[in-house]
XYZ file of C-alpha atoms in Angstrom:
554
model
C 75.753 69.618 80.688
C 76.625 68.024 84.152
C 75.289 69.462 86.846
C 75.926 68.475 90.766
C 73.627 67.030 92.245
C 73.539 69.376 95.270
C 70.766 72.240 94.670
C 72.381 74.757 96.390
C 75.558 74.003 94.748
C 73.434 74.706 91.557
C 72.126 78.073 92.542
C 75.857 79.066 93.603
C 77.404 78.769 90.080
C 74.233 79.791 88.327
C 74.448 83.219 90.065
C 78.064 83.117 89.279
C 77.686 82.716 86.038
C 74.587 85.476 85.446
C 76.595 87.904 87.367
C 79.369 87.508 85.270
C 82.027 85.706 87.211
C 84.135 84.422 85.205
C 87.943 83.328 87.087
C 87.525 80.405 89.270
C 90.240 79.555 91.844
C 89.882 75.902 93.416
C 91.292 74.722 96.111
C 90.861 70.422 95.617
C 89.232 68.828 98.587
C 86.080 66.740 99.094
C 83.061 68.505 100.993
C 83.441 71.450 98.202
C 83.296 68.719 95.470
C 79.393 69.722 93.813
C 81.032 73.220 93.729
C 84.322 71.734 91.874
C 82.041 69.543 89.689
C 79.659 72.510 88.673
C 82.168 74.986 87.740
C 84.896 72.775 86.184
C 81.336 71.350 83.725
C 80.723 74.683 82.741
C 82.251 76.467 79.753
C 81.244 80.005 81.193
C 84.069 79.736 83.836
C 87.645 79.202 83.597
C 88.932 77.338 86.532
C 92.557 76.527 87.898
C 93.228 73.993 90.820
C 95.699 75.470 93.245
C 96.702 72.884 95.819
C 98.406 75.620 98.750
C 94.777 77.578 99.720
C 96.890 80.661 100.682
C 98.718 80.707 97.047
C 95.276 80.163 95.538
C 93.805 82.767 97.464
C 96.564 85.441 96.678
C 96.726 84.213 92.968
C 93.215 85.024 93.026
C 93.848 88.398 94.184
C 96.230 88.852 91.140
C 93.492 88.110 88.778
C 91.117 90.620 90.110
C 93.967 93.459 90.179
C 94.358 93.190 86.989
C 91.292 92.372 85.251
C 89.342 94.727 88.177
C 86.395 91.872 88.473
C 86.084 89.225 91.372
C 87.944 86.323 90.581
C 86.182 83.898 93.295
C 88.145 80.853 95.099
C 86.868 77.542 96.399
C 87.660 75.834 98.765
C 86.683 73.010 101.002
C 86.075 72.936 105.236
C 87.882 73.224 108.117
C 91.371 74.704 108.358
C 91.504 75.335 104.358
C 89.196 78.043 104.516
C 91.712 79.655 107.153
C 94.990 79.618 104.919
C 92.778 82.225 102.403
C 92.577 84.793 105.474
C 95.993 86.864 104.691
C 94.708 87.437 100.762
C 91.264 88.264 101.908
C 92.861 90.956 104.284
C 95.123 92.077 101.869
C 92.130 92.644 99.051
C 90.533 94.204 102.035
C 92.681 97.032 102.155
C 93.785 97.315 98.717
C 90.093 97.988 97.837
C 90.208 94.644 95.422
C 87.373 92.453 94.561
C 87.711 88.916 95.683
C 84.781 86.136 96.400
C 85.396 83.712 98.571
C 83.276 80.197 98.577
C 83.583 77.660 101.022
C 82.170 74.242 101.215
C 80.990 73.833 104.684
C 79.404 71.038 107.480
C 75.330 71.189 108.302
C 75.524 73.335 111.340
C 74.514 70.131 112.929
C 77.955 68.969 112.786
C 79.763 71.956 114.163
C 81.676 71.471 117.269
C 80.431 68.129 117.925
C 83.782 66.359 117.424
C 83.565 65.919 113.516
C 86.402 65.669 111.151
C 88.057 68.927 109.013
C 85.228 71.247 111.135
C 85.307 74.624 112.390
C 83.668 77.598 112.916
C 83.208 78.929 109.325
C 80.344 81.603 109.697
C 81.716 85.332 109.749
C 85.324 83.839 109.816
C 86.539 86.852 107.843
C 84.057 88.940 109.588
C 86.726 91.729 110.606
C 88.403 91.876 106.834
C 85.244 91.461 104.534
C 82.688 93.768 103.016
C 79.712 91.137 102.975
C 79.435 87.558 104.801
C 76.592 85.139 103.120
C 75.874 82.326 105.808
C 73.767 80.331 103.720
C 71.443 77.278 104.491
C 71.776 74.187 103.920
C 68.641 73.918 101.098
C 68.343 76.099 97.839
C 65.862 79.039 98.547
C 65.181 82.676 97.277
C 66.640 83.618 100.768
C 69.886 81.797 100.061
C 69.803 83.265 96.321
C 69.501 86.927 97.498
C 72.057 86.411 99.550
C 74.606 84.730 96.961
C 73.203 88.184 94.661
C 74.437 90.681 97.239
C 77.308 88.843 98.007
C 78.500 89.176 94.228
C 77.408 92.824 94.136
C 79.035 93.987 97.262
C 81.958 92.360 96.170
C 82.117 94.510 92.497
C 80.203 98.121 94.197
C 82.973 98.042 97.467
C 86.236 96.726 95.694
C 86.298 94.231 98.663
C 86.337 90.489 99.798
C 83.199 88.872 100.688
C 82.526 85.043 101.984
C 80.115 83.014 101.098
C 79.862 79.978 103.252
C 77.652 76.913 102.084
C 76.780 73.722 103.957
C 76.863 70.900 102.089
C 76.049 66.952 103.485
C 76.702 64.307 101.595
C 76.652 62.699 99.696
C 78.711 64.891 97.424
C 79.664 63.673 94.131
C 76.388 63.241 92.676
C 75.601 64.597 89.017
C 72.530 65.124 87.125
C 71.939 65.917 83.888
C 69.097 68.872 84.312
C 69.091 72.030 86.652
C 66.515 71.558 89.641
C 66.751 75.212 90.633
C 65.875 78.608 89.006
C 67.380 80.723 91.396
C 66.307 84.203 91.520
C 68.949 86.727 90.147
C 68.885 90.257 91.143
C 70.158 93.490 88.920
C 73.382 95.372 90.297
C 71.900 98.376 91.347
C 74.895 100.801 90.402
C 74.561 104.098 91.877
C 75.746 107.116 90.856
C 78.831 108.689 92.207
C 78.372 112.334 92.815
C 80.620 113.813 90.242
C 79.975 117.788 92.007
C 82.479 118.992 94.811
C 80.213 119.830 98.103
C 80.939 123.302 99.240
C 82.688 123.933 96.145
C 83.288 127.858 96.779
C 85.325 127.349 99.723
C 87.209 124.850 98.512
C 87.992 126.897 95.120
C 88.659 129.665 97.835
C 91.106 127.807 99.798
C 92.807 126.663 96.715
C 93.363 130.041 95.054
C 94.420 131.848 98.412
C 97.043 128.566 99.232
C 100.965 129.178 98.177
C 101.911 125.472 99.098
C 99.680 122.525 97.865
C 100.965 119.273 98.351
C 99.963 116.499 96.199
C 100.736 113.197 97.358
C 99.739 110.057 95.071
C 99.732 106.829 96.517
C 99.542 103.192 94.601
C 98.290 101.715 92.763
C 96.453 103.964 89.859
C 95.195 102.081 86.555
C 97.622 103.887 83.676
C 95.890 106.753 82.344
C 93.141 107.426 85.169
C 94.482 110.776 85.220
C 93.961 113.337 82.647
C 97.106 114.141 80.854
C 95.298 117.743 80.777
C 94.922 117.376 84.728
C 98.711 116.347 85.201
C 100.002 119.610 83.087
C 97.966 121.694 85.319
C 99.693 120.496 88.209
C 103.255 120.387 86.451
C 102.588 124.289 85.151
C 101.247 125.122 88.739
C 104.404 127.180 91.082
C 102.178 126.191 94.100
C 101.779 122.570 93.492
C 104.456 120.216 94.116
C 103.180 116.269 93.541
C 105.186 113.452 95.213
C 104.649 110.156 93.341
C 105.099 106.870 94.756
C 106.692 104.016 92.425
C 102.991 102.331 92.501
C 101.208 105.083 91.535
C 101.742 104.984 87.385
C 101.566 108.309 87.058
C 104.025 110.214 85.734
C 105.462 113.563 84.515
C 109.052 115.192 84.212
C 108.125 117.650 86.833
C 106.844 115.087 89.595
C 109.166 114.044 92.528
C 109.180 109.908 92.684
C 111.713 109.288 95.046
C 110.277 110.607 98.300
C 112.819 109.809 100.453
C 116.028 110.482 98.384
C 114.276 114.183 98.699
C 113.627 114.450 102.645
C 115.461 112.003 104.159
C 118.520 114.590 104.187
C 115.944 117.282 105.351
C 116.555 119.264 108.773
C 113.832 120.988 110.413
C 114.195 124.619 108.126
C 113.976 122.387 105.239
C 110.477 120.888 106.588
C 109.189 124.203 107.422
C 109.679 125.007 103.559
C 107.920 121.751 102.550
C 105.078 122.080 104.838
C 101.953 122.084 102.845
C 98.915 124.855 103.775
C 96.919 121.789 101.745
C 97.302 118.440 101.376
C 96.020 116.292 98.696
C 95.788 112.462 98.504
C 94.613 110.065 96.326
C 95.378 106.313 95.301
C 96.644 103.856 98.475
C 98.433 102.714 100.679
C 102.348 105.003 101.143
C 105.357 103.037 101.282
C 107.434 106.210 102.595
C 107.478 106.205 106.042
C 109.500 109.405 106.138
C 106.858 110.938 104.220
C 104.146 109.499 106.790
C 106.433 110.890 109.820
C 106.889 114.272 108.214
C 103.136 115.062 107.550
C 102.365 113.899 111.074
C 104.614 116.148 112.253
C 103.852 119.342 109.976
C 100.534 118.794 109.888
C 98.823 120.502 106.872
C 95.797 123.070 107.415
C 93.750 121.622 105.287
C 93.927 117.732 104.147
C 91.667 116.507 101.192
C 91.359 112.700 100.479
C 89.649 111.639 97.122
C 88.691 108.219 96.840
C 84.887 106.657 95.483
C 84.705 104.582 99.096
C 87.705 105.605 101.986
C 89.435 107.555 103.440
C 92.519 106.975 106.383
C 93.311 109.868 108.280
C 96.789 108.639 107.835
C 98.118 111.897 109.045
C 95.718 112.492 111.807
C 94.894 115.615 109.907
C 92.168 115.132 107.432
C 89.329 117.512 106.573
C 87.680 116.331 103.905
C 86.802 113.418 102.245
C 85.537 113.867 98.385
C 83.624 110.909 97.471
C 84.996 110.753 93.713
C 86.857 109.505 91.096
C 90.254 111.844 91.778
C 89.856 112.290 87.962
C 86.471 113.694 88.008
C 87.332 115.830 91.303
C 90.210 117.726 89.438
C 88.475 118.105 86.280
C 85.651 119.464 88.156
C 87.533 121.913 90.103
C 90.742 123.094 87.864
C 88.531 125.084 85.707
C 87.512 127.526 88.188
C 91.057 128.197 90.314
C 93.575 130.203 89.097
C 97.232 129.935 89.569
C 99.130 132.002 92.703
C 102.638 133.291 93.004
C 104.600 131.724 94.673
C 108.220 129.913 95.243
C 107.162 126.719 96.371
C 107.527 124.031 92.910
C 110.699 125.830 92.204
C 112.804 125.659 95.959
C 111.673 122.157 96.405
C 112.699 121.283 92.460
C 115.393 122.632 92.629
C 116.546 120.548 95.935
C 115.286 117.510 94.203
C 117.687 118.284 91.168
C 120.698 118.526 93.166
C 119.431 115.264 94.738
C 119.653 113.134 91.294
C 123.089 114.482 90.570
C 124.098 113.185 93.843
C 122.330 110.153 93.151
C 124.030 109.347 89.886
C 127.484 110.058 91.526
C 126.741 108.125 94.205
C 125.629 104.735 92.133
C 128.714 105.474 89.716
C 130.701 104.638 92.423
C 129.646 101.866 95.026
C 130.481 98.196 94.846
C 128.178 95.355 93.952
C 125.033 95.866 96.388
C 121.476 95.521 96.723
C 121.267 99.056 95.514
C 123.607 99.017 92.715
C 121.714 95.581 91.446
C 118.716 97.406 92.144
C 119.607 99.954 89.684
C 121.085 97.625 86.909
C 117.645 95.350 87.030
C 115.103 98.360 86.654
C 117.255 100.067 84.194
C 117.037 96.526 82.233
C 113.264 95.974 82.509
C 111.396 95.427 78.639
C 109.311 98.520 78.226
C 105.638 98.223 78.196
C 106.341 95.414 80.711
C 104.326 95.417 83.795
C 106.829 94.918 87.206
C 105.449 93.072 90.664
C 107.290 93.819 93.787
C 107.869 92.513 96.735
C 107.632 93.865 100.425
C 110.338 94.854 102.747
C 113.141 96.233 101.232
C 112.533 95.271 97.388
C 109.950 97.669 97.301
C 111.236 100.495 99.053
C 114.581 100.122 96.653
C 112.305 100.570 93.770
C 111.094 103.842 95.244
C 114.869 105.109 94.760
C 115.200 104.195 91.444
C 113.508 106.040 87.775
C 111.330 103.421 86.286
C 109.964 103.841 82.941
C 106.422 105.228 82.595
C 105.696 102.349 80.345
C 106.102 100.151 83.006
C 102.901 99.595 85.334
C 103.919 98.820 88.998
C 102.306 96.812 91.478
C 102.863 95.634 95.147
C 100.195 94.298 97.961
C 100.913 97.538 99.864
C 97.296 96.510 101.400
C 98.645 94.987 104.417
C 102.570 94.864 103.458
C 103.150 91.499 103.578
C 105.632 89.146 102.166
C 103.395 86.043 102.362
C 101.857 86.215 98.816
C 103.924 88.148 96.710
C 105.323 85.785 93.906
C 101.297 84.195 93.952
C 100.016 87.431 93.450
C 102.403 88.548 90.921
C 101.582 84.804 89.421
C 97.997 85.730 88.991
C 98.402 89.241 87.822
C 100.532 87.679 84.697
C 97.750 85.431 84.127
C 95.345 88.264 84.656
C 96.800 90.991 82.433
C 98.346 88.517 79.614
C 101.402 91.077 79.468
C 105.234 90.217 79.959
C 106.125 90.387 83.794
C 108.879 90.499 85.900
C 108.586 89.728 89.656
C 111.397 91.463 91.430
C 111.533 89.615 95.425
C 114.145 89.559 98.008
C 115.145 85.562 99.289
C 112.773 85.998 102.750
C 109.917 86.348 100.525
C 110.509 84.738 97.506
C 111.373 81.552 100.141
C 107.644 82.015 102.323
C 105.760 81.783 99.251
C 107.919 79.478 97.173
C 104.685 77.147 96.718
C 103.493 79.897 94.534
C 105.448 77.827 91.833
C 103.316 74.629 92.298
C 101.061 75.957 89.656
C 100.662 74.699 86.096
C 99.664 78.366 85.611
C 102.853 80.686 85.223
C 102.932 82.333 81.248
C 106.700 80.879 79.915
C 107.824 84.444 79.910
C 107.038 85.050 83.225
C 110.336 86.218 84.928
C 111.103 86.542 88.624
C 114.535 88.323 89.716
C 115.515 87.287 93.389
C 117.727 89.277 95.287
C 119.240 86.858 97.892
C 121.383 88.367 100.492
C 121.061 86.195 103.080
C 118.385 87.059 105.080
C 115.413 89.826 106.172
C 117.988 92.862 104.859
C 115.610 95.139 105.969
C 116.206 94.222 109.571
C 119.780 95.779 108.870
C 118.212 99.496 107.426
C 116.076 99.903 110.437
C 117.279 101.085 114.196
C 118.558 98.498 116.591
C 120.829 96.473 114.535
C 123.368 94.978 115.903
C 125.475 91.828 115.160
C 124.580 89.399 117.423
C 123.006 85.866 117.722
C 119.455 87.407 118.850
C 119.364 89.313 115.385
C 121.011 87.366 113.363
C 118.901 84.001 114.013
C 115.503 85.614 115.246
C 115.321 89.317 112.911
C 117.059 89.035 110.092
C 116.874 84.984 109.581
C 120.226 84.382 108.151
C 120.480 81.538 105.535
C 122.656 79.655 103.350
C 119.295 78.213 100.659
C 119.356 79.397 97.047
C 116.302 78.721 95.004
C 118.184 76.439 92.649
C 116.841 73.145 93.157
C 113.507 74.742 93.608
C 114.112 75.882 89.961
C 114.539 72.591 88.629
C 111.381 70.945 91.201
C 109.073 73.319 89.108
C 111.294 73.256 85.862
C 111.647 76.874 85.348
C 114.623 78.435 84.087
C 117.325 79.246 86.430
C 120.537 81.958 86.032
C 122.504 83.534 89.186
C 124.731 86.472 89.028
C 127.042 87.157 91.640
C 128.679 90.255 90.337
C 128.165 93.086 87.657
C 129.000 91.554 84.570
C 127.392 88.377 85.594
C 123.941 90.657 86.603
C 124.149 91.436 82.807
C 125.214 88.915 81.300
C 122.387 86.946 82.829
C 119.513 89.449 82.690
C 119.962 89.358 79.056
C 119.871 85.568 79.022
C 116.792 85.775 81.220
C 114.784 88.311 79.010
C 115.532 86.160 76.122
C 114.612 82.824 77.595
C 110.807 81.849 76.939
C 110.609 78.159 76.918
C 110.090 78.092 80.547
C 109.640 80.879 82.980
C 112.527 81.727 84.562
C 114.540 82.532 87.879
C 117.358 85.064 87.873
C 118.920 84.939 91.337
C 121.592 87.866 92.112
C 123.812 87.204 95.728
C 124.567 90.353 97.082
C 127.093 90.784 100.266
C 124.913 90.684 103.651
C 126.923 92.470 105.659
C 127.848 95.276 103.415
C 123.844 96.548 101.397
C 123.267 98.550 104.628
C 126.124 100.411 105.134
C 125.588 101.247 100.996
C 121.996 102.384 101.652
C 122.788 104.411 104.699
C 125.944 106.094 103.066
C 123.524 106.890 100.239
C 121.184 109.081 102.100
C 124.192 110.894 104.260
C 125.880 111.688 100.498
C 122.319 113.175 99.975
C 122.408 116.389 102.242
């Protein structure tokens, strides 16, 4: 075995390896070489080199949503470390593990005028769960350190940085270990799996005639009890909103929030309002959902999650620190169900609301929408589907997806900058067929995502080009005019073709209905390479469709 010659490069992968680590990201550069010498040697990691730090970081984040273990990325000093920042806040607030390593200067050489040098300690100090500033020599103290780096990492479902000065020179091997760094057990502790106060909240359960139960993304498949989810369906207090990420499903659940309330006047909220909330899972997309709760504030508002809770509504109560799972399975037992009208006013609205729906896509022109429709309608079942922000996303919340389809989207901090990396990594990650659906804005920010010797041959990505950010068009103050056109929306003329061919995937464009098909079937059925399915919609007319669809609605 080669080993670098760098002892605290040593005790770094060694403590990788004991803890398990097994997905290493790195990012090629020179002061983080005894790390890239170390882990590449060793046949207990599997290692990619990602050139673009900010793709690496964020196809490092795919790994670890799927697999749910830290997938760690390396990376060399200076400015590189930087470029990982919007993946580390995005795993931040999507509760995902993700280690972070970066090659560093002696802190002798900080701000002294030396080359590729910056202030590395604490850089992600606002967006981590653990910082390890180690020294520059191998030590227990360093060791510890790496440990609880590692274990804070897998315990918080959260970044953490571990920074480690390195001088040269750098490329030096050796043949034995010279370190036996100490390695600490994961001390695992016990969630509570009993709800505190659980007579009054059995109480306030049984004596409630509205209980609103509002799942957010993203859920593993099956972390609910299918028992659980037929107590809620048989329940005529309990109505359960679903967003597209959550992956939970049942006939009886409403998962297309807005296509419900948007057409909603203030009687109709009164009839929604909820005496208790319920939450669990992250981030909401719905930001009619988010206005309407802030405005018809629940009495009571119960958040179950193992480590946070947002007071998203500026009306929460209680926080239950447990698996939503255990919580329900726990507490259904002992409450009994209550009369009342409350399921069957607000199903019935929602009925009405797909028969609208349905009319209303039978008729409209080639659109965003209408493409929107055809693609998810198309997708292979048991596939799993990434989405992008903006307006991909919240299309996908009007549409039925199959429940064999798992869903996922950085909702952490709803950014386009890493979606086709992340959805990259997650196909790696999870080994199953995946489609990436992305709009041209963010298919175009991250388009290095496709310098990666990576991406599975029947990884697909659908891009929905209509010139520009089209989301700039659904929300108020649009207006046709050089200020939006150029500065909000960024109108554009680029295609991804010749991309396609620079990275040698597969490339189909559709430009009307029977060309959408015609080509989606060529696309699913193309595995040689992975491939690009780009659909043109009309700029100036996806708006007008979307906002015609919600007044149809009412």
């Amino acid at each position: 075995m080669i080993y670098p010659k760098i002892a605290l490069a040593q005790s770094i992968i060694e403590i990788c390896s004991a803890k398990g680590i097994y997905n290493i990201i790195i990012s090629p550069g020179s002061r983080n070489a005894p790390l890239t010498i170390g882990f590449a040697q060793n046949p207990n990691f599997k290692c990619y080199s990602i050139a673009d730090e900010r793709c690496a970081a964020f196809f490092a984040l795919g790994i670890a949503q799927q697999t749910q273990k830290p997938a760690a990325v390396v990376c060399t000093s200076g400015s590189a470390l930087l470029n990982y920042y919007p993946a580390v806040a995005e795993a931040f607030y999507s509760q995902i593990p993700l280690i972070v390593i970066s090659a560093d200067r002696p802190q002798s050489k900080i701000d002294i005028g030396d080359g590729q040098t910056i202030r590395q300690e604490n850089v992600f100090l606002n967006h981590s769960v653990f910082n390890a500033n180690l020294t520059e020599d191998a030590s227990v103290e360093n060791d510890l350190k790496i440990n609880k780096a590692i274990e804070t990492a897998i315990l918080q479902k959260g970044p953490v940085h571990i920074n480690a000065p390195f001088e040269e020179p750098l490329y030096e091997t050796v043949s034995e270990l010279s370190v036996e760094p100490k390695i600490t057990n994961l001390e695992e502790f016990l969630e509570t799996k009993i709800i505190e106060n659980e007579d009054e909240i059995v109480s306030i359960w049984n004596s409630s005639k509205r209980k609103l139960i509002l799942i957010g993304g993203i859920n593993e498949a099956n972390s609910i009890d299918d028992a659980v989810l037929e107590n809620f369906a048989k329940d005529p207090s309990i109505v359960v909103l679903t967003e597209t990420t959550s992956n939970l499903h049942h006939p009886s659940f409403i998962n297309s929030i807005d296509s419900l309330i948007t057409p909603f006047d203030d009687s109709d909220f009164k009839e929604l309002e909820p005496e208790v909330l319920i939450t669990f899972g992250g981030m909401i997309v719905s930001k009619r959902i988010k206005a309407f709760l802030r405005k018809y504030k629940p009495v009571h508002h119960w958040h179950i999650d193992t480590l946070r809770a947002y007071d998203t509504f500026n009306a929460l109560s209680k926080h239950f620190v447990m698996e939503p799972n255990d919580f329900f399975k726990n507490l259904l037992p002992k409450t009994e169900f209550v009369t009342s009208k409350y399921f069957s006013k607000i199903d019935k609205i929602y009925d009405l609301r797909k028969i609208k729906k349905q009319q209303y896509l039978s008729k409209i022109g080639f659109s965003d929408f209408k493409v929107f429709e055809k693609v998810i309608e198309s997708l292979p079942k048991n596939s799993q589907l990434q989405i992008s922000n903006s307006s991909a996303i919240r299309y996908a919340q009007l549409i039925e997806i199959d429940p064999s389809i798992e869903v996922f989207c950085n909702r952490g901090t709803s950014g386009i900058d890493g979606s086709t990396s992340t959805a990259v990594g997650a196909a790696v990650g999870s080994g199953k067929p995946n489609v990436f659906i992305t709009g041209d804005i963010s298919f175009l920010y991250d388009s290095n995502a496709l310098w990666n010797s990576y991406i599975p041959k029947n990884f697909k990505i659908i891009l929905i080009n209509n010139g520009g950010g089209g989301i700039f068009r659904i929300l108020p103050g649009h207006q046709e005019k050089p200020v939006f056109n150029t500065y909000f929306e960024t109108s554009h003329h680029l295609t991804a073709e010749h991309l396609a061919k620079m990275y040698q995937c597969s490339y189909f464009k559709a430009d009307d209905l029977s060309s959408l098909n015609e080509n989606l079937e060529l696309l699913y059925n193309s595995n040689e390479a992975p491939g690009i399915l780009e659909v043109f919609t009309p700029t100036f007319e996806n708006d007008v469709i979307l906002k015609q669809y919600f007044k149809e609605l009412g």
